[in-house]
């Protein structure tokens, strides 16, 4: 633990934000440096039978809901570079346009994209008691990301235990208020972060994003099977970059293949949520922090995201109608 504290102290040379640059030593238990009472070691009673230790204290995962958050979905991909974060942001904004109270949690510790996509900068404030982070808000959507807590060019050089603890703090020490829907933008792959999230919070389902390309579809199978193993329902598959639309002549070309993700969803018995084309306007607006659902709400591209969001909302909120 002492060496871990030294490593974190060294990181403060590169990471200049408030929560990661405090003068005190930050241990594995509190990598974000949030204020709070230090954890005291439990007293050991060596007499009598061994105590019954609750599940959480035995180090076993315990799923729980987030205070004030009605529904949580994960937007995931087996492979990076398929437009997952852009898809997650536009789905969240589309849901917000349907009068839902929405938040986005950027779960990519090493490569956060939400600050850029949502055009947000600055450090989150703390709640009155100083133990929870207050999300930043833009376009009517609350956002939390590791990108708010570190300098834009500073790498997060952390080992797995630090990453998992930081993720737990981002999950359970954020004051979301009352939300109808929290969208978790997952990092690519099927590793520790994905496992931690599926074991820490109750997910209503997962949306899997892929391009039509065969090399991406291989990882769709892996990602889908991972969610099945941890009993998270698959809400459906989104086929991103389904075809390229020339911005000059509007000619359509299937540069990544034609309908691969749709066929894979059918083969696996998964719902197909819709196509999103590859167009320069979607890319440019995302880089500017002006997602197409906000900047071009009446465009056919925004309609694609709104159609997908409608299908997701109909599935996730179906149980609310029966209550």
Short mmCIF file of N, CA and C in Angstrom, two decimals, residues 183-254:
data_model
loop_
_atom_site.label_atom_id
_atom_site.label_comp_id
_atom_site.label_asym_id
_atom_site.label_seq_id
_atom_site.Cartn_x
_atom_site.Cartn_y
_atom_site.Cartn_z
N UNK A 183 -26.98 6.65 -18.99
CA UNK A 183 -26.29 5.94 -20.07
C UNK A 183 -24.82 5.82 -19.70
N UNK A 184 -24.32 4.60 -19.60
CA UNK A 184 -22.91 4.37 -19.30
C UNK A 184 -22.18 4.10 -20.61
N UNK A 185 -21.25 4.98 -20.95
CA UNK A 185 -20.42 4.80 -22.12
C UNK A 185 -19.25 3.91 -21.72
N UNK A 186 -19.30 2.65 -22.10
CA UNK A 186 -18.31 1.67 -21.68
C UNK A 186 -17.05 1.78 -22.54
N UNK A 187 -15.89 1.44 -21.99
CA UNK A 187 -14.71 1.32 -22.83
C UNK A 187 -14.81 0.06 -23.69
N UNK A 188 -14.04 -0.02 -24.77
CA UNK A 188 -14.10 -1.23 -25.59
C UNK A 188 -13.52 -2.43 -24.87
N UNK A 189 -13.95 -3.62 -25.27
CA UNK A 189 -13.39 -4.84 -24.70
C UNK A 189 -14.31 -5.51 -23.70
N UNK A 190 -13.76 -6.52 -23.04
CA UNK A 190 -14.53 -7.32 -22.07
C UNK A 190 -13.69 -7.56 -20.82
N UNK A 191 -13.07 -6.51 -20.31
CA UNK A 191 -12.12 -6.68 -19.21
C UNK A 191 -12.65 -6.28 -17.85
N UNK A 192 -11.74 -5.76 -17.01
CA UNK A 192 -12.05 -5.45 -15.62
C UNK A 192 -13.16 -4.40 -15.48
N UNK A 193 -13.11 -3.37 -16.32
CA UNK A 193 -14.09 -2.29 -16.18
C UNK A 193 -15.50 -2.82 -16.45
N UNK A 194 -15.63 -3.58 -17.52
CA UNK A 194 -16.95 -4.13 -17.85
C UNK A 194 -17.46 -5.04 -16.73
N UNK A 195 -16.57 -5.87 -16.22
CA UNK A 195 -16.96 -6.79 -15.15
C UNK A 195 -17.33 -6.04 -13.88
N UNK A 196 -16.57 -5.01 -13.55
CA UNK A 196 -16.86 -4.22 -12.35
C UNK A 196 -18.22 -3.56 -12.44
N UNK A 197 -18.52 -2.97 -13.59
CA UNK A 197 -19.80 -2.28 -13.75
C UNK A 197 -20.96 -3.26 -13.66
N UNK A 198 -20.85 -4.39 -14.33
CA UNK A 198 -21.95 -5.36 -14.31
C UNK A 198 -22.15 -5.98 -12.94
N UNK A 199 -21.11 -5.96 -12.11
CA UNK A 199 -21.22 -6.52 -10.76
C UNK A 199 -21.57 -5.48 -9.71
N UNK A 200 -21.39 -4.19 -10.04
CA UNK A 200 -21.60 -3.13 -9.05
C UNK A 200 -22.99 -2.52 -9.13
N UNK A 201 -23.55 -2.42 -10.33
CA UNK A 201 -24.84 -1.75 -10.48
C UNK A 201 -25.82 -2.65 -11.22
N UNK A 202 -27.09 -2.35 -11.04
CA UNK A 202 -28.15 -3.11 -11.71
C UNK A 202 -28.41 -2.47 -13.06
N UNK A 203 -28.05 -3.18 -14.12
CA UNK A 203 -28.23 -2.67 -15.47
C UNK A 203 -29.55 -3.17 -16.05
N UNK A 204 -30.27 -2.26 -16.68
CA UNK A 204 -31.50 -2.67 -17.37
C UNK A 204 -31.21 -3.36 -18.69
N UNK A 205 -30.02 -3.15 -19.21
CA UNK A 205 -29.65 -3.80 -20.45
C UNK A 205 -28.43 -3.15 -21.07
N UNK A 206 -27.96 -3.77 -22.16
CA UNK A 206 -26.78 -3.28 -22.86
C UNK A 206 -27.09 -3.12 -24.34
N UNK A 207 -26.54 -2.08 -24.93
CA UNK A 207 -26.62 -1.84 -26.37
C UNK A 207 -25.24 -2.08 -26.95
N UNK A 208 -25.15 -2.93 -27.95
CA UNK A 208 -23.87 -3.27 -28.55
C UNK A 208 -23.74 -2.55 -29.89
N UNK A 209 -22.65 -1.81 -30.05
CA UNK A 209 -22.40 -1.03 -31.27
C UNK A 209 -21.30 -1.70 -32.08
N UNK A 210 -21.52 -1.78 -33.40
CA UNK A 210 -20.52 -2.39 -34.28
C UNK A 210 -20.61 -1.78 -35.67
N UNK A 211 -19.53 -1.88 -36.41
CA UNK A 211 -19.58 -1.59 -37.84
C UNK A 211 -19.94 -2.89 -38.56
N UNK A 212 -20.26 -2.83 -39.86
CA UNK A 212 -20.61 -4.06 -40.59
C UNK A 212 -19.41 -4.95 -40.89
N UNK A 213 -18.20 -4.48 -40.58
CA UNK A 213 -16.99 -5.19 -40.96
C UNK A 213 -16.83 -6.49 -40.17
N UNK A 214 -16.37 -7.54 -40.84
CA UNK A 214 -16.24 -8.86 -40.20
C UNK A 214 -15.32 -8.81 -38.98
N UNK A 215 -14.23 -8.05 -39.06
CA UNK A 215 -13.28 -8.01 -37.95
C UNK A 215 -13.90 -7.40 -36.70
N UNK A 216 -14.88 -6.50 -36.88
CA UNK A 216 -15.58 -5.91 -35.74
C UNK A 216 -16.65 -6.86 -35.22
N UNK A 217 -17.26 -7.63 -36.11
CA UNK A 217 -18.34 -8.53 -35.71
C UNK A 217 -17.84 -9.67 -34.84
N UNK A 218 -16.56 -10.04 -35.01
CA UNK A 218 -15.99 -11.08 -34.15
C UNK A 218 -16.08 -10.66 -32.69
N UNK A 219 -15.79 -9.37 -32.43
CA UNK A 219 -15.82 -8.87 -31.05
C UNK A 219 -17.23 -8.60 -30.57
N UNK A 220 -18.18 -8.45 -31.49
CA UNK A 220 -19.58 -8.34 -31.09
C UNK A 220 -20.01 -9.62 -30.39
N UNK A 221 -19.60 -10.74 -30.92
CA UNK A 221 -19.94 -12.03 -30.31
C UNK A 221 -19.35 -12.12 -28.92
N UNK A 222 -18.08 -11.72 -28.78
CA UNK A 222 -17.43 -11.78 -27.46
C UNK A 222 -18.13 -10.86 -26.47
N UNK A 223 -18.42 -9.63 -26.89
CA UNK A 223 -19.07 -8.69 -26.00
C UNK A 223 -20.46 -9.13 -25.59
N UNK A 224 -21.19 -9.66 -26.55
CA UNK A 224 -22.55 -10.15 -26.25
C UNK A 224 -22.51 -11.32 -25.28
N UNK A 225 -21.59 -12.24 -25.50
CA UNK A 225 -21.49 -13.40 -24.60
C UNK A 225 -21.05 -12.99 -23.21
N UNK A 226 -20.24 -11.93 -23.12
CA UNK A 226 -19.84 -11.45 -21.80
C UNK A 226 -21.06 -10.97 -21.01
N UNK A 227 -21.93 -10.20 -21.65
CA UNK A 227 -23.13 -9.71 -20.96
C UNK A 227 -24.05 -10.88 -20.60
N UNK A 228 -24.12 -11.87 -21.45
CA UNK A 228 -24.95 -13.02 -21.13
C UNK A 228 -24.44 -13.75 -19.90
N UNK A 229 -23.13 -13.85 -19.77
CA UNK A 229 -22.54 -14.57 -18.63
C UNK A 229 -22.84 -13.87 -17.31
N UNK A 230 -22.99 -12.55 -17.34
CA UNK A 230 -23.26 -11.82 -16.10
C UNK A 230 -24.73 -11.41 -16.00
N UNK A 231 -25.58 -12.06 -16.81
CA UNK A 231 -27.03 -11.90 -16.73
C UNK A 231 -27.50 -10.47 -16.98
N UNK A 232 -26.88 -9.81 -17.94
CA UNK A 232 -27.34 -8.49 -18.37
C UNK A 232 -28.04 -8.66 -19.71
N UNK A 233 -29.31 -8.27 -19.81
CA UNK A 233 -30.04 -8.45 -21.08
C UNK A 233 -29.46 -7.56 -22.18
N UNK A 234 -29.49 -8.07 -23.40
CA UNK A 234 -29.04 -7.31 -24.56
C UNK A 234 -30.25 -6.60 -25.17
N UNK A 235 -30.22 -5.29 -25.16
CA UNK A 235 -31.33 -4.51 -25.72
C UNK A 235 -31.32 -4.53 -27.24
N UNK A 236 -30.14 -4.71 -27.81
CA UNK A 236 -30.06 -4.79 -29.26
C UNK A 236 -28.71 -4.37 -29.79
N UNK A 237 -28.57 -4.48 -31.11
CA UNK A 237 -27.33 -4.16 -31.81
C UNK A 237 -27.56 -2.94 -32.70
N UNK A 238 -26.61 -2.01 -32.67
CA UNK A 238 -26.62 -0.84 -33.54
C UNK A 238 -25.53 -1.00 -34.58
N UNK A 239 -25.87 -0.83 -35.84
CA UNK A 239 -24.89 -0.91 -36.92
C UNK A 239 -24.46 0.51 -37.29
N UNK A 240 -23.26 0.88 -36.83
CA UNK A 240 -22.72 2.21 -37.11
C UNK A 240 -21.87 2.17 -38.38
N UNK A 241 -21.78 3.31 -39.03
CA UNK A 241 -21.03 3.41 -40.30
C UNK A 241 -21.54 2.39 -41.31
N UNK A 242 -22.85 2.26 -41.36
CA UNK A 242 -23.46 1.24 -42.21
C UNK A 242 -23.17 1.47 -43.68
N UNK A 243 -23.12 2.75 -44.07
CA UNK A 243 -22.74 3.09 -45.44
C UNK A 243 -22.20 4.51 -45.46
N UNK A 244 -21.37 4.79 -46.46
CA UNK A 244 -20.78 6.11 -46.59
C UNK A 244 -21.61 6.94 -47.56
N UNK A 245 -22.00 8.15 -47.11
CA UNK A 245 -22.76 9.06 -47.95
C UNK A 245 -21.85 10.21 -48.35
N UNK A 246 -21.58 10.35 -49.62
CA UNK A 246 -20.71 11.42 -50.11
C UNK A 246 -21.37 12.77 -49.83
N UNK A 247 -20.67 13.68 -49.15
CA UNK A 247 -21.28 14.98 -48.84
C UNK A 247 -21.47 15.86 -50.07
N UNK A 248 -20.84 15.52 -51.19
CA UNK A 248 -20.96 16.34 -52.40
C UNK A 248 -22.09 15.88 -53.32
N UNK A 249 -22.14 14.56 -53.56
CA UNK A 249 -23.14 14.05 -54.51
C UNK A 249 -24.16 13.13 -53.86
N UNK A 250 -24.01 12.85 -52.55
CA UNK A 250 -24.92 11.98 -51.80
C UNK A 250 -24.92 10.53 -52.31
N UNK A 251 -23.84 10.15 -53.03
CA UNK A 251 -23.73 8.76 -53.47
C UNK A 251 -23.45 7.87 -52.26
N UNK A 252 -24.08 6.71 -52.20
CA UNK A 252 -23.94 5.80 -51.07
C UNK A 252 -23.03 4.64 -51.42
N UNK A 253 -22.07 4.35 -50.51
CA UNK A 253 -21.12 3.25 -50.72
C UNK A 253 -20.97 2.48 -49.43
N UNK A 254 -21.06 1.16 -49.51
CA UNK A 254 -20.88 0.30 -48.33
C UNK A 254 -19.40 -0.03 -48.18
#
